[in-house]
Amino acid sequence: MILGYKREAYSGLGIKIPARATLPKKHTHILLAGKSGSGKSLTGLWYIWQILRKHEGLLWIADFKGGEEYEALEGSRNYASGQDAVDMIHRYYEFFCAVRQNRIRLPQYHALFIEEWMGLLTWMEVKEPKEKKRLMAETGEILALGRGLNCGLILTIQRADAAMFSNGSREQFQCIINLGRCTSEAFKMLGFAAAAALEENPTAAYKPGEGLALIDGQGDVEEIIVPKINNSGEMLRQIRYYLDREPDLDSLAREAAIGSGPGL
């Protein structure tokens, strides 16, 4: 999957040199961070579109805030918003547990995409603090153990503070992308000494879709740019087409619980 194109060559020369994630076993978990207006949601949809269109894996989308960017996916059994998004996270965790307990070797990448993780946890902190702890524990376990099982998490978040993840599980992401201006915490997440990086902040002038990426096994942090998507409506239509043809999580969890099944 292409995470973006190398910024200098793309913006200066119009040459597309891709920065790639190798799914699933090398880069299983992906963290996409960025403030509102950084292009994060549209970039996340571009990632989803690539994975589904290229048959790199199966995806389920938990979008707690029910953003307008995802409105065309409402009604698909493999997309959930509001409280249904919380239920989907729990159902994906049950599927993950069944795969692990029965030592199933999934032939395909199976990933849960969670939109605006920080917003979900912030809401839970006020309304249902016990549920917040449960969500953090479940996602922490998937991050720690999902890589060898072909079970992945792709999260978008406005600010990727370590407090948003349980027991240091933020370190389990193999691809970290921060779009837009980096904060001190974002620089630390990318492996920089935050104070030194902030003195000459190269991200201060970034436009939407421009950012930094740290990809396991591919050297240092690099500047990337996400291409402009001229027809997001058509991209969403194609995403919906693929989502509607995937098995649902409940069916997969039942198959995993007995150790086999056509969806596995």
Short mmCIF file of C-alpha atoms in Angstrom, two decimals:
data_model
loop_
_atom_site.label_atom_id
_atom_site.label_comp_id
_atom_site.label_asym_id
_atom_site.label_seq_id
_atom_site.Cartn_x
_atom_site.Cartn_y
_atom_site.Cartn_z
CA MET A 1 0.00 0.00 0.00
CA ILE A 2 1.24 3.49 -0.83
CA LEU A 3 1.32 5.76 2.24
CA GLY A 4 2.24 8.80 0.16
CA TYR A 5 4.89 10.04 -2.25
CA LYS A 6 8.26 11.52 -1.36
CA ARG A 7 7.50 15.19 -0.94
CA GLU A 8 10.57 16.81 -2.48
CA ALA A 9 10.40 14.85 -5.74
CA TYR A 10 6.62 15.14 -5.99
CA SER A 11 6.21 18.85 -5.26
CA GLY A 12 9.42 19.98 -6.94
CA LEU A 13 9.55 17.76 -10.02
CA GLY A 14 6.17 16.08 -10.22
CA ILE A 15 7.85 12.68 -9.88
CA LYS A 16 5.97 10.08 -7.85
CA ILE A 17 8.34 8.05 -5.69
CA PRO A 18 6.12 6.02 -3.37
CA ALA A 19 6.62 5.45 0.34
CA ARG A 20 5.12 2.00 0.80
CA ALA A 21 3.78 -0.18 3.58
CA THR A 22 4.21 -3.91 3.02
CA LEU A 23 1.04 -5.59 4.21
CA PRO A 24 0.43 -7.63 6.19
CA LYS A 25 3.22 -9.20 8.18
CA LYS A 26 5.91 -6.55 7.84
CA HIS A 27 3.67 -3.55 8.48
CA THR A 28 0.55 -4.78 10.25
CA HIS A 29 -0.44 -1.75 12.34
CA ILE A 30 -0.66 1.81 10.97
CA LEU A 31 -1.10 5.05 12.94
CA LEU A 32 -2.27 8.14 11.03
CA ALA A 33 -2.14 11.33 13.12
CA GLY A 34 -2.93 14.94 12.34
CA LYS A 35 -4.96 17.89 13.53
CA SER A 36 -8.33 18.83 12.07
CA GLY A 37 -7.83 20.09 8.52
CA SER A 38 -4.59 18.17 7.92
CA GLY A 39 -6.20 15.84 5.37
CA LYS A 40 -6.20 12.89 7.73
CA SER A 41 -9.72 11.53 7.06
CA LEU A 42 -9.42 11.66 3.29
CA THR A 43 -5.98 10.06 3.50
CA GLY A 44 -7.45 7.28 5.64
CA LEU A 45 -10.11 6.66 3.00
CA TRP A 46 -7.41 6.52 0.33
CA TYR A 47 -5.62 3.84 2.36
CA ILE A 48 -8.87 1.87 2.72
CA TRP A 49 -9.54 2.15 -1.02
CA GLN A 50 -6.08 0.85 -1.87
CA ILE A 51 -6.30 -2.15 0.44
CA LEU A 52 -9.73 -3.17 -0.83
CA ARG A 53 -9.18 -2.43 -4.52
CA LYS A 54 -5.86 -4.30 -4.63
CA HIS A 55 -7.24 -7.17 -2.52
CA GLU A 56 -4.49 -6.69 0.04
CA GLY A 57 -6.87 -7.62 2.83
CA LEU A 58 -10.31 -7.39 4.44
CA LEU A 59 -11.34 -4.27 6.37
CA TRP A 60 -13.98 -3.19 8.85
CA ILE A 61 -14.51 0.49 9.66
CA ALA A 62 -15.42 1.82 13.12
CA ASP A 63 -16.21 5.55 12.85
CA PHE A 64 -17.51 6.70 16.23
CA LYS A 65 -17.99 10.35 15.25
CA GLY A 66 -19.96 9.45 12.10
CA GLY A 67 -18.07 11.97 9.99
CA GLU A 68 -19.57 13.32 6.79
CA GLU A 69 -16.55 11.99 4.90
CA TYR A 70 -17.86 8.48 5.56
CA GLU A 71 -21.58 9.17 5.07
CA ALA A 72 -21.79 7.16 1.85
CA LEU A 73 -20.80 4.03 3.80
CA GLU A 74 -23.78 4.20 6.19
CA GLY A 75 -25.88 1.05 5.92
CA SER A 76 -23.01 -1.26 5.06
CA ARG A 77 -22.73 -4.09 7.59
CA ASN A 78 -18.97 -3.60 7.65
CA TYR A 79 -19.11 0.08 8.53
CA ALA A 80 -20.33 1.31 11.92
CA SER A 81 -20.80 4.75 13.46
CA GLY A 82 -21.76 5.98 16.94
CA GLN A 83 -22.30 3.29 19.56
CA ASP A 84 -22.28 0.67 16.80
CA ALA A 85 -18.63 1.56 16.20
CA VAL A 86 -17.82 0.63 19.81
CA ASP A 87 -19.64 -2.68 19.35
CA MET A 88 -17.63 -3.32 16.17
CA ILE A 89 -14.34 -2.85 18.04
CA HIS A 90 -15.48 -5.44 20.59
CA ARG A 91 -16.57 -7.84 17.83
CA TYR A 92 -13.24 -7.49 16.04
CA TYR A 93 -11.50 -8.25 19.34
CA GLU A 94 -13.64 -11.39 19.75
CA PHE A 95 -12.64 -12.48 16.25
CA PHE A 96 -8.99 -11.80 17.06
CA CYS A 97 -9.25 -13.87 20.28
CA ALA A 98 -10.84 -16.79 18.42
CA VAL A 99 -8.10 -16.72 15.78
CA ARG A 100 -5.44 -16.69 18.47
CA GLN A 101 -6.98 -19.38 20.66
CA ASN A 102 -7.50 -21.76 17.75
CA ARG A 103 -4.11 -20.99 16.19
CA ILE A 104 -5.66 -20.15 12.85
CA ARG A 105 -3.30 -19.01 10.09
CA LEU A 106 -5.26 -16.37 8.27
CA PRO A 107 -4.40 -16.38 4.56
CA GLN A 108 -5.33 -12.70 4.24
CA TYR A 109 -4.75 -9.52 6.17
CA HIS A 110 -7.77 -8.76 8.39
CA ALA A 111 -7.75 -5.19 9.74
CA LEU A 112 -9.96 -2.90 11.78
CA PHE A 113 -9.89 0.77 10.79
CA ILE A 114 -10.79 3.09 13.68
CA GLU A 115 -11.50 6.71 12.80
CA GLU A 116 -10.70 9.40 15.41
CA TRP A 117 -9.50 7.18 18.25
CA MET A 118 -8.79 10.16 20.51
CA GLY A 119 -12.32 11.52 20.13
CA LEU A 120 -13.79 8.16 21.04
CA LEU A 121 -11.66 7.81 24.17
CA THR A 122 -12.30 11.39 25.24
CA TRP A 123 -16.04 10.81 25.06
CA MET A 124 -15.71 7.51 26.94
CA GLU A 125 -13.66 9.16 29.69
CA VAL A 126 -16.66 11.33 30.56
CA LYS A 127 -19.53 8.96 29.85
CA GLU A 128 -18.21 5.45 30.47
CA PRO A 129 -14.68 5.34 31.97
CA LYS A 130 -14.82 1.56 32.46
CA GLU A 131 -15.63 1.12 28.78
CA LYS A 132 -12.65 3.31 27.90
CA LYS A 133 -10.34 1.00 29.86
CA ARG A 134 -11.83 -2.00 28.11
CA LEU A 135 -11.32 -0.48 24.66
CA MET A 136 -7.72 0.44 25.45
CA ALA A 137 -7.00 -3.05 26.81
CA GLU A 138 -8.51 -4.77 23.77
CA THR A 139 -6.70 -2.62 21.21
CA GLY A 140 -3.48 -2.91 23.24
CA GLU A 141 -3.67 -6.68 23.04
CA ILE A 142 -4.28 -6.61 19.30
CA LEU A 143 -1.32 -4.26 18.81
CA ALA A 144 0.93 -6.51 20.90
CA LEU A 145 -0.08 -9.87 19.38
CA GLY A 146 -1.86 -9.26 16.09
CA ARG A 147 1.18 -9.06 13.84
CA GLY A 148 1.82 -12.79 13.71
CA LEU A 149 -1.88 -13.51 13.17
CA ASN A 150 -2.51 -11.18 10.20
CA CYS A 151 -4.83 -9.14 12.46
CA GLY A 152 -4.10 -5.42 12.16
CA LEU A 153 -5.24 -2.05 13.42
CA ILE A 154 -5.27 1.16 11.38
CA LEU A 155 -6.03 4.16 13.59
CA THR A 156 -6.53 7.83 12.84
CA ILE A 157 -6.06 10.25 15.72
CA GLN A 158 -5.74 14.01 16.11
CA ARG A 159 -2.94 13.88 18.66
CA ALA A 160 -1.17 10.58 19.27
CA ASP A 161 -0.33 11.02 22.95
CA ALA A 162 1.07 7.93 24.65
CA ALA A 163 -1.82 8.20 27.14
CA MET A 164 -4.20 7.17 24.35
CA PHE A 165 -2.68 3.68 24.32
CA SER A 166 -2.30 1.05 27.02
CA ASN A 167 1.05 -0.10 28.41
CA GLY A 168 3.24 1.44 25.74
CA SER A 169 1.28 -0.20 22.90
CA ARG A 170 1.78 2.90 20.74
CA GLU A 171 5.27 1.52 20.09
CA GLN A 172 3.72 -1.46 18.26
CA PHE A 173 2.77 0.53 15.14
CA GLN A 174 5.06 -0.33 12.24
CA CYS A 175 3.99 2.70 10.19
CA ILE A 176 3.50 6.12 11.79
CA ILE A 177 2.33 9.09 9.72
CA ASN A 178 1.81 12.61 11.04
CA LEU A 179 0.14 15.04 8.64
CA GLY A 180 0.41 18.78 9.10
CA ARG A 181 2.27 20.62 11.82
CA CYS A 182 4.00 18.38 14.36
CA THR A 183 3.58 18.93 18.07
CA SER A 184 6.24 18.11 20.65
CA GLU A 185 4.53 14.77 21.32
CA ALA A 186 4.36 14.00 17.59
CA PHE A 187 8.11 14.57 17.22
CA LYS A 188 8.76 12.20 20.12
CA MET A 189 6.47 9.64 18.51
CA LEU A 190 8.57 9.84 15.35
CA GLY A 191 11.81 9.36 17.29
CA PHE A 192 13.09 12.93 17.35
CA ALA A 193 14.34 14.88 20.33
CA ALA A 194 11.27 17.08 20.54
CA ALA A 195 12.88 20.30 21.75
CA ALA A 196 15.54 20.29 19.03
CA ALA A 197 13.04 19.42 16.32
CA LEU A 198 10.68 22.21 17.33
CA GLU A 199 13.41 24.86 17.02
CA GLU A 200 13.49 24.42 13.26
CA ASN A 201 10.10 22.87 12.71
CA PRO A 202 10.01 21.71 9.07
CA THR A 203 6.32 20.89 9.35
CA ALA A 204 5.19 24.44 10.16
CA ALA A 205 4.46 25.23 6.50
CA TYR A 206 2.91 21.88 5.57
CA LYS A 207 -0.32 22.00 3.60
CA PRO A 208 -3.14 19.43 3.97
CA GLY A 209 -1.88 16.02 2.88
CA GLU A 210 1.77 16.77 3.65
CA GLY A 211 3.56 15.17 6.56
CA LEU A 212 6.22 12.92 8.02
CA ALA A 213 6.31 9.12 7.88
CA LEU A 214 8.31 6.60 9.88
CA ILE A 215 8.17 3.13 8.32
CA ASP A 216 9.83 0.14 9.97
CA GLY A 217 12.79 -1.18 8.01
CA GLN A 218 12.97 1.81 5.65
CA GLY A 219 15.45 4.08 7.40
CA ASP A 220 14.81 7.50 8.85
CA VAL A 221 11.68 9.62 8.91
CA GLU A 222 10.84 11.02 5.50
CA GLU A 223 8.63 13.79 4.19
CA ILE A 224 5.64 12.59 2.21
CA ILE A 225 2.73 14.10 0.33
CA VAL A 226 -0.63 12.47 -0.32
CA PRO A 227 -1.95 13.07 -3.85
CA LYS A 228 -5.02 15.22 -4.33
CA ILE A 229 -8.15 13.13 -4.78
CA ASN A 230 -10.35 14.78 -7.38
CA ASN A 231 -13.35 12.46 -7.10
CA SER A 232 -13.79 11.36 -3.51
CA GLY A 233 -17.41 10.41 -4.25
CA GLU A 234 -16.34 7.77 -6.75
CA MET A 235 -13.67 6.50 -4.35
CA LEU A 236 -16.32 6.11 -1.64
CA ARG A 237 -18.64 4.33 -4.07
CA GLN A 238 -15.91 1.80 -4.82
CA ILE A 239 -15.12 1.36 -1.11
CA ARG A 240 -18.79 0.66 -0.44
CA TYR A 241 -18.86 -1.87 -3.28
CA TYR A 242 -15.98 -3.85 -1.77
CA LEU A 243 -17.20 -3.55 1.83
CA ASP A 244 -20.61 -4.93 0.94
CA ARG A 245 -19.00 -8.03 -0.56
CA GLU A 246 -16.88 -8.88 2.46
CA PRO A 247 -17.96 -11.31 5.19
CA ASP A 248 -19.22 -9.70 8.38
CA LEU A 249 -17.32 -9.96 11.65
CA ASP A 250 -19.94 -12.07 13.39
CA SER A 251 -19.73 -14.75 10.70
CA LEU A 252 -15.95 -14.76 10.80
CA ALA A 253 -15.90 -14.95 14.60
CA ARG A 254 -18.20 -18.00 14.51
CA GLU A 255 -15.99 -19.67 11.91
CA ALA A 256 -12.87 -18.88 13.92
CA ALA A 257 -14.46 -20.26 17.10
CA ILE A 258 -14.78 -23.70 15.45
CA GLY A 259 -11.36 -23.41 13.89
CA SER A 260 -12.25 -23.16 10.21
CA GLY A 261 -14.72 -21.82 7.70
CA PRO A 262 -15.09 -20.49 4.14
CA GLY A 263 -14.28 -16.93 5.19
CA LEU A 264 -10.96 -17.99 6.72
#
